[in-house]
């Protein structure tokens, strides 16, 4: 079962995804970091080797027109880049000012033609590439949701005018994806950035009406899922959390982009949703990216402090420090976001799928859905995969293995 993937934003995450995937497919490296990938591929179909990156979009002049092989050389100068990446060339996308404030020269299709034409050009490229899944990993954008589909149609007609400012590029791409779904075939749009999309009713309805899927929002890859699991641990033992501090400092372009207060706010919103959702009360918290330090590169520094009250009024503290390679953390997860998206499409699912979002995303859609711990979300996802007959074998000791074991033990007793 082939899965044909289009990438939006051929940056650190997009390029790590392309390189890592080809190296796994070539048998050069094991699939560590892909949830259902190793030691055995637990998914029946699609296999890792079924994923093909067939289209890529960026707006950075240093990337547009280059092959993924050449772009990968910019990121990994000391690595042997898979030759297969020479087959895809980065196309120009829609800019709408999404890289403002960043040290790069960017130009969008809308500067040479109308926004409507730009959208149609992208749709026809996706059509030629027969895309199934679109993965959004462009620079962090902020947006409260589309709200009303007609308003989006109007904004596209008006060249991107939106609420007194510019339409976020993500919403223009989403409009293109829905046009593709209408005129070519159903598609899955995975929104791995903080902008609201899978939590937006208008976006989810638009996908559902076109037998398509939107997943999101914001990939949950580093410190936030770890914090969510620690909070679950405390909540299950009824320890009262007095406060949570979690900060990140990194040296990649995304951390530089997050110095912009608007973008930082978007990230803070998706990161902070876990506290109340998991604990049931809103413990005071400070959870956000806090700084940029170039020498850290892609390997961010994360520090976490949780203070809580235990039995008999005892006050405990948890302090965790980690250095996390930021882009591989998300790229590995995206491999299985892509595969689960394809499984959902094959089963004719539409709208958004909470079971997928809850495990992979920081702020899972649909609107109003809770951000649960990843330990719990993993079990939900296993259950979803079982219902779709997508697993060859249940990985690890899940609730389902436990229930099977219990039945066996009862028979023995
Ligand atoms: N672990 C992680 O790295 C992680 C986790 C969760 C979410 N994210 C999100 O993933 C996204 C990408 O992160 P990154 O580290 O790869 O950033 P990056 O800056 O390296 O890459 C972003 C790429 O998008 C391109 N871009 C910007 N605007 C565009 C547009 N309008 N159209 C097409 N391309 C555009 C940029 O030129 C750049 O190549 C960010 O939004 C970030 O919030 C990352």
Coordinates of C-alpha atoms and ligand atoms in Angstrom, one line a residue:
X1 CA 0.0 0.0 0.0
X2 CA 1.9 3.0 -1.3
X3 CA 1.7 6.3 0.7
X4 CA 2.6 9.4 -1.4
X5 CA 3.6 12.3 0.8
X6 CA 3.9 16.0 0.2
X7 CA 6.0 18.1 2.6
X8 CA 5.2 21.8 3.3
X9 CA 8.4 23.4 4.7
X10 CA 11.6 21.7 3.8
X11 CA 13.3 22.8 7.0
X12 CA 15.1 20.9 9.7
X13 CA 12.1 18.6 10.5
X14 CA 11.1 18.1 6.9
X15 CA 14.6 17.3 5.8
X16 CA 15.3 15.0 8.8
X17 CA 12.2 13.1 7.9
X18 CA 13.2 12.7 4.3
X19 CA 16.8 11.6 5.1
X20 CA 15.9 9.3 8.0
X21 CA 13.1 7.6 6.1
X22 CA 15.3 6.9 3.1
X23 CA 18.1 5.5 5.3
X24 CA 15.6 3.2 7.1
X25 CA 14.2 2.1 3.7
X26 CA 17.7 1.3 2.5
X27 CA 18.3 -0.8 5.6
X28 CA 21.1 1.5 6.6
X29 CA 19.7 2.3 10.1
X30 CA 17.1 0.7 12.3
X31 CA 13.8 2.5 12.8
X32 CA 14.4 3.8 16.4
X33 CA 12.1 6.7 17.1
X34 CA 9.3 5.5 14.8
X35 CA 6.7 4.3 17.4
X36 CA 5.5 1.2 15.4
X37 CA 8.8 0.7 13.5
X38 CA 11.2 -1.5 15.4
X39 CA 12.5 -4.1 16.2
X40 CA 9.7 -5.4 14.0
X41 CA 7.4 -3.4 11.9
X42 CA 4.2 -3.7 13.9
X43 CA 1.9 -2.3 11.3
X44 CA 0.5 -4.7 8.7
X45 CA 0.2 -2.0 6.0
X46 CA 1.6 0.4 5.0
X47 CA 5.1 -0.7 5.6
X48 CA 7.9 1.9 6.2
X49 CA 9.1 1.0 2.7
X50 CA 5.7 2.0 1.3
X51 CA 6.2 5.7 2.2
X52 CA 7.4 7.9 -0.7
X53 CA 8.0 11.6 -0.4
X54 CA 6.9 12.8 -3.8
X55 CA 6.5 16.5 -3.4
X56 CA 8.0 19.3 -1.4
X57 CA 7.3 23.0 -1.0
X58 CA 9.3 25.9 0.5
X59 CA 9.7 29.6 0.0
X60 CA 13.3 30.0 1.0
X61 CA 15.4 31.0 -2.1
X62 CA 18.2 28.8 -0.7
X63 CA 15.9 25.7 -1.2
X64 CA 13.4 26.4 -4.0
X65 CA 14.5 24.6 -7.2
X66 CA 17.0 22.4 -5.3
X67 CA 16.6 18.7 -5.0
X68 CA 15.9 17.2 -1.5
X69 CA 19.4 15.7 -1.8
X70 CA 21.0 19.2 -2.2
X71 CA 18.8 20.6 0.7
X72 CA 19.8 17.6 2.9
X73 CA 23.5 18.4 2.2
X74 CA 22.9 21.9 3.7
X75 CA 21.7 20.3 6.9
X76 CA 23.9 17.2 7.2
X77 CA 27.3 18.1 5.6
X78 CA 29.0 15.0 7.1
X79 CA 26.4 12.4 6.2
X80 CA 26.1 10.3 3.1
X81 CA 22.8 11.5 1.7
X82 CA 20.6 8.8 0.1
X83 CA 20.7 9.2 -3.7
X84 CA 16.9 8.6 -3.9
X85 CA 16.4 12.2 -2.6
X86 CA 17.6 13.5 -6.0
X87 CA 14.2 12.5 -7.4
X88 CA 12.3 15.3 -5.7
X89 CA 12.8 19.0 -6.3
X90 CA 11.5 21.7 -3.9
X91 CA 8.7 23.8 -5.5
X92 CA 7.9 27.4 -4.6
X93 CA 5.0 27.7 -2.2
X94 CA 2.8 30.5 -0.9
X95 CA 4.6 32.9 1.5
X96 CA 2.2 35.4 2.9
X97 CA 4.9 36.7 5.1
X98 CA 5.3 33.5 7.2
X99 CA 9.1 33.9 7.5
X100 CA 9.0 37.6 8.7
X101 CA 11.9 38.4 11.0
X102 CA 14.0 35.4 10.0
X103 CA 17.4 35.7 8.3
X104 CA 16.4 34.2 5.0
X105 CA 15.3 35.4 1.6
X106 CA 11.8 34.2 0.9
X107 CA 9.5 34.6 -2.0
X108 CA 6.0 33.2 -2.6
X109 CA 4.1 32.3 -5.8
X110 CA 1.6 34.9 -4.9
X111 CA 4.2 37.6 -5.7
X112 CA 4.2 36.5 -9.4
X113 CA 0.5 35.6 -9.8
X114 CA -2.8 35.9 -7.9
X115 CA -3.2 33.8 -4.7
X116 CA -6.0 31.8 -6.4
X117 CA -3.7 30.9 -9.3
X118 CA -0.9 30.0 -6.8
X119 CA -3.3 27.7 -5.0
X120 CA -4.4 26.1 -8.3
X121 CA -0.8 25.6 -9.4
X122 CA 0.0 23.8 -6.2
X123 CA -3.1 21.6 -6.5
X124 CA -2.1 20.6 -10.0
X125 CA 1.5 19.7 -8.8
X126 CA 0.0 17.6 -6.1
X127 CA -2.3 16.0 -8.7
X128 CA 0.7 15.0 -10.9
X129 CA 2.5 13.6 -7.8
X130 CA -0.7 11.7 -6.7
X131 CA -0.4 12.9 -3.2
X132 CA -2.2 11.0 -0.3
X133 CA -0.8 12.8 2.8
X134 CA 0.3 16.4 3.2
X135 CA 2.6 17.2 6.2
X136 CA 2.7 20.8 7.4
X137 CA 6.1 21.7 9.0
X138 CA 6.5 25.3 7.9
X139 CA 7.8 28.0 10.3
X140 CA 5.6 28.3 13.4
X141 CA 2.4 30.3 12.7
X142 CA -0.3 31.6 14.9
X143 CA -4.0 31.5 14.1
X144 CA -7.2 31.0 16.1
X145 CA -8.8 28.8 13.4
X146 CA -10.5 29.4 10.1
X147 CA -13.8 30.0 11.9
X148 CA -15.9 30.3 8.7
X149 CA -15.1 28.6 5.4
X150 CA -16.7 31.4 3.3
X151 CA -14.3 33.9 5.0
X152 CA -11.4 31.8 3.9
X153 CA -12.7 31.7 0.3
X154 CA -13.0 35.5 0.4
X155 CA -9.5 35.9 1.8
X156 CA -8.1 33.8 -1.0
X157 CA -10.0 35.9 -3.6
X158 CA -8.7 39.1 -2.0
X159 CA -5.0 38.0 -2.3
X160 CA -4.7 37.0 1.4
X161 CA -6.3 39.8 3.3
X162 CA -7.4 38.5 6.6
X163 CA -8.7 40.2 9.7
X164 CA -6.7 43.4 9.0
X165 CA -3.5 41.5 8.4
X166 CA -2.4 38.5 6.3
X167 CA -3.9 35.1 6.0
X168 CA -1.6 32.5 7.7
X169 CA 0.1 30.5 4.9
X170 CA -1.1 27.3 6.6
X171 CA -4.7 28.3 5.9
X172 CA -3.9 28.9 2.2
X173 CA -2.3 25.5 2.0
X174 CA -5.3 24.0 3.7
X175 CA -7.6 25.6 1.2
X176 CA -5.4 24.1 -1.5
X177 CA -5.7 20.7 0.1
X178 CA -9.5 20.9 0.2
X179 CA -9.6 22.0 -3.4
X180 CA -7.4 18.9 -4.2
X181 CA -9.8 16.7 -2.2
X182 CA -12.7 18.1 -4.2
X183 CA -11.2 17.8 -7.6
X184 CA -8.7 14.9 -7.4
X185 CA -9.1 12.5 -4.4
X186 CA -9.5 12.5 -0.6
X187 CA -6.4 13.6 1.2
X188 CA -5.0 13.7 4.8
X189 CA -3.5 17.0 6.0
X190 CA -1.3 16.6 9.1
X191 CA -0.7 19.9 10.9
X192 CA 2.4 19.4 13.0
X193 CA 2.7 23.1 13.8
X194 CA 1.0 25.1 16.6
X195 CA -1.6 27.0 14.4
X196 CA -5.2 25.9 15.1
X197 CA -6.5 23.6 12.4
X198 CA -7.6 20.1 13.6
X199 CA -9.2 22.0 16.6
X200 CA -11.2 24.2 14.3
X201 CA -14.7 23.2 13.5
X202 CA -14.7 24.8 10.0
X203 CA -11.5 23.0 9.0
X204 CA -12.8 19.6 10.3
X205 CA -16.1 20.0 8.6
X206 CA -14.4 21.0 5.3
X207 CA -12.4 17.8 5.4
X208 CA -15.4 15.7 6.4
X209 CA -17.4 17.1 3.5
X210 CA -14.6 16.0 1.1
X211 CA -14.1 12.5 2.6
X212 CA -10.8 13.8 3.8
X213 CA -8.9 14.1 7.1
X214 CA -7.2 16.8 9.1
X215 CA -4.8 15.8 11.9
X216 CA -3.2 18.1 14.5
X217 CA -2.3 20.4 16.1
X218 CA 1.4 20.7 16.8
X219 CA 3.5 17.6 17.0
X220 CA 4.1 16.4 20.6
X221 CA 7.8 15.3 20.4
X222 CA 10.0 16.5 23.2
X223 CA 9.4 17.8 26.7
X224 CA 5.7 18.3 26.6
X225 CA 4.8 14.6 26.2
X226 CA 7.3 13.8 29.0
X227 CA 5.7 16.4 31.2
X228 CA 2.3 15.0 30.4
X229 CA 3.3 11.5 31.5
X230 CA 4.9 12.7 34.7
X231 CA 1.7 14.6 35.5
X232 CA -0.3 11.4 34.8
X233 CA 1.9 9.6 37.3
X234 CA 1.2 12.2 39.9
X235 CA -2.5 12.4 39.1
X236 CA -3.0 8.7 39.4
X237 CA -1.5 8.7 42.9
X238 CA -3.6 11.8 43.8
X239 CA -0.6 13.9 44.6
X240 CA -1.4 17.6 44.5
X241 CA 0.7 19.6 42.0
X242 CA 1.6 23.0 43.3
X243 CA 3.3 24.2 40.2
X244 CA 5.0 23.2 36.9
X245 CA 8.0 24.9 35.3
X246 CA 9.2 23.7 31.9
X247 CA 11.4 25.6 29.6
X248 CA 13.3 25.0 26.4
X249 CA 16.3 26.7 24.9
X250 CA 17.5 25.8 21.5
X251 CA 19.7 26.9 18.6
X252 CA 17.8 26.0 15.5
X253 CA 15.8 28.3 13.2
X254 CA 12.5 27.4 14.9
X255 CA 13.8 28.6 18.2
X256 CA 14.9 31.8 16.5
X257 CA 11.4 32.1 15.0
X258 CA 9.9 31.6 18.5
X259 CA 11.6 34.8 19.7
X260 CA 8.7 36.5 18.0
X261 CA 6.1 37.0 20.8
X262 CA 3.1 36.1 18.6
X263 CA 4.6 32.7 17.5
X264 CA 5.8 32.0 21.1
X265 CA 2.2 32.6 22.3
X266 CA 0.9 30.0 19.8
X267 CA 3.5 27.5 21.1
X268 CA 2.7 28.3 24.8
X269 CA -1.0 27.7 24.2
X270 CA -0.5 24.2 22.7
X271 CA 2.1 23.3 25.3
X272 CA 0.1 24.5 28.3
X273 CA -3.1 22.7 27.5
X274 CA -1.8 19.5 29.2
X275 CA -1.9 20.8 32.8
X276 CA -5.6 21.3 33.4
X277 CA -6.5 18.5 31.0
X278 CA -4.5 15.9 32.9
X279 CA -4.7 17.1 36.5
X280 CA -8.3 18.3 36.3
X281 CA -7.3 21.6 37.9
X282 CA -5.1 24.4 36.6
X283 CA -1.9 24.2 38.6
X284 CA 0.2 27.4 38.2
X285 CA 2.6 26.8 35.4
X286 CA 5.2 28.3 33.1
X287 CA 5.6 26.1 30.0
X288 CA 7.1 27.7 27.0
X289 CA 10.1 28.0 24.7
X290 CA 12.3 30.5 26.5
X291 CA 15.3 31.3 24.4
X292 CA 17.6 30.9 21.5
X293 CA 21.3 30.1 21.8
X294 CA 22.9 29.3 18.5
X295 CA 25.7 26.9 19.8
X296 CA 23.0 24.5 21.1
X297 CA 21.9 23.9 17.4
X298 CA 19.1 21.4 17.0
X299 CA 19.9 19.8 20.4
X300 CA 17.8 21.8 22.8
X301 CA 18.1 22.1 26.5
X302 CA 15.0 21.3 28.5
X303 CA 14.6 21.8 32.2
X304 CA 11.5 20.9 34.2
X305 CA 10.5 21.4 37.9
X306 CA 7.4 20.0 39.4
X307 CA 6.5 20.6 43.1
X308 CA 3.7 18.5 44.6
X309 CA 2.1 17.6 47.9
X310 CA 2.1 14.0 48.9
X311 CA 0.6 12.0 51.8
X312 CA 0.5 13.7 55.2
X313 CA 1.3 17.1 53.7
X314 CA 4.9 16.1 52.6
X315 CA 6.2 18.3 49.8
X316 CA 8.2 16.6 47.0
X317 CA 10.0 18.0 44.0
X318 CA 10.8 16.5 40.7
X319 CA 13.7 18.1 38.6
X320 CA 14.4 16.8 35.1
X321 CA 17.1 18.0 32.8
X322 CA 17.4 16.8 29.2
X323 CA 19.2 17.6 26.0
X324 CA 16.9 16.5 23.1
X325 CA 17.6 16.5 19.4
X326 CA 14.6 18.5 18.4
X327 CA 14.0 17.6 14.7
X328 CA 14.5 13.8 14.8
X329 CA 12.1 13.7 17.8
X330 CA 9.3 15.0 15.6
X331 CA 10.4 13.5 12.3
X332 CA 10.3 9.9 13.8
X333 CA 6.7 10.4 15.0
X334 CA 5.7 11.9 11.6
X335 CA 6.5 8.6 9.9
X336 CA 3.7 7.0 11.8
X337 CA 1.4 10.0 11.6
X338 CA 1.7 9.4 7.8
X339 CA 1.0 5.7 8.1
X340 CA -2.0 6.1 10.4
X341 CA -3.4 8.8 8.2
X342 CA -3.2 6.5 5.2
X343 CA -4.9 3.7 7.2
X344 CA -7.7 6.1 8.1
X345 CA -8.1 7.2 4.5
X346 CA -8.2 3.6 3.3
X347 CA -11.1 3.0 5.8
X348 CA -13.0 5.9 4.5
X349 CA -12.7 7.9 7.7
X350 CA -13.3 11.6 7.6
X351 CA -13.0 14.8 9.6
X352 CA -10.4 14.4 12.4
X353 CA -9.3 11.4 14.4
X354 CA -8.8 11.9 18.1
X355 CA -7.1 8.6 18.7
X356 CA -4.3 9.6 16.3
X357 CA -4.1 13.2 17.5
X358 CA -4.1 12.4 21.2
X359 CA -0.8 10.4 20.9
X360 CA 1.0 12.4 18.3
X361 CA -0.1 16.0 18.8
X362 CA 0.3 18.5 21.7
X363 CA -3.2 20.0 21.2
X364 CA -5.3 17.3 19.8
X365 CA -8.3 18.0 17.6
X366 CA -11.3 18.2 17.5
X367 CA -12.2 21.4 19.3
X368 CA -12.8 20.7 23.0
X369 CA -10.9 17.4 23.0
X370 CA -8.6 16.8 26.0
X371 CA -4.9 16.6 25.9
X372 CA -4.3 13.3 27.8
X373 CA -1.0 11.7 28.9
X374 CA 0.8 9.9 26.1
X375 CA 0.8 6.7 28.2
X376 CA -3.0 6.7 28.1
X377 CA -3.1 7.9 24.5
X378 CA -0.8 5.1 23.3
X379 CA -3.3 2.6 24.6
X380 CA -6.1 4.4 22.8
X381 CA -4.1 4.4 19.6
X382 CA -3.4 0.6 19.9
X383 CA -7.1 0.1 20.3
X384 CA -7.9 2.2 17.2
X385 CA -5.3 0.2 15.2
X386 CA -6.7 -3.1 16.4
X387 CA -10.2 -1.9 15.3
X388 CA -8.8 -1.2 11.9
X389 CA -7.0 -4.5 11.8
X390 CA -3.8 -2.6 11.2
X391 CA -1.5 -4.4 13.6
X392 CA 0.4 -7.6 12.9
X393 CA 1.1 -8.0 16.6
X394 CA 0.5 -5.8 19.7
X395 CA 3.7 -4.0 20.5
X396 CA 4.8 -4.1 24.1
X397 CA 2.7 -4.9 27.1
X398 CA -0.5 -2.9 26.3
X399 CA -3.8 -3.1 28.1
X400 CA -5.0 -5.5 25.4
X401 CA -2.1 -7.9 26.1
X402 CA -3.1 -7.7 29.7
X403 CA -6.7 -8.5 29.0
X404 CA -5.7 -11.5 26.9
X405 CA -3.3 -12.7 29.6
X406 CA -6.0 -12.3 32.2
X407 CA -8.4 -14.5 30.2
X408 CA -5.7 -17.1 29.9
X409 CA -4.8 -17.0 33.6
X410 CA -8.5 -17.3 34.5
X411 CA -8.8 -20.4 32.3
X412 CA -5.8 -21.9 34.1
X413 CA -7.1 -21.1 37.6
Ligands
LIG1 N1 10.6 18.8 17.6 C1 10.4 19.8 16.7 O1 11.3 20.2 16.0 C2 9.0 20.3 16.6 C3 8.0 19.8 17.4 C4 6.7 20.3 17.3 C5 6.4 21.2 16.2 N2 7.4 21.6 15.4 C6 7.0 22.6 14.4 O2 7.6 22.2 13.1 C7 7.8 23.3 12.3 C8 9.1 23.2 11.6 O3 10.2 23.2 12.5 P1 11.7 23.2 12.0 O4 12.6 23.0 13.2 O5 11.8 22.3 10.8 O6 11.8 24.7 11.5 P2 12.7 25.2 10.3 O7 12.7 26.7 10.5 O8 14.0 24.5 10.2 O9 11.8 24.8 9.0 C9 10.7 25.5 8.5 C10 10.8 25.6 7.0 O10 9.5 26.1 6.6 C11 9.8 27.0 5.5 N3 8.7 27.8 5.3 C12 8.3 28.9 6.1 N4 7.2 29.5 5.6 C13 6.8 28.7 4.6 C14 5.7 28.8 3.7 N5 4.8 29.8 3.8 N6 5.6 27.8 2.7 C15 6.5 26.8 2.6 N7 7.6 26.7 3.4 C16 7.7 27.7 4.4 C17 11.1 27.6 5.9 O11 11.7 28.2 4.8 C18 11.9 26.5 6.5 O12 12.6 25.8 5.5 C19 7.7 24.5 13.2 O13 6.4 25.2 13.0 C20 7.6 23.9 14.6 O14 6.8 24.7 15.5 C21 8.7 21.2 15.6

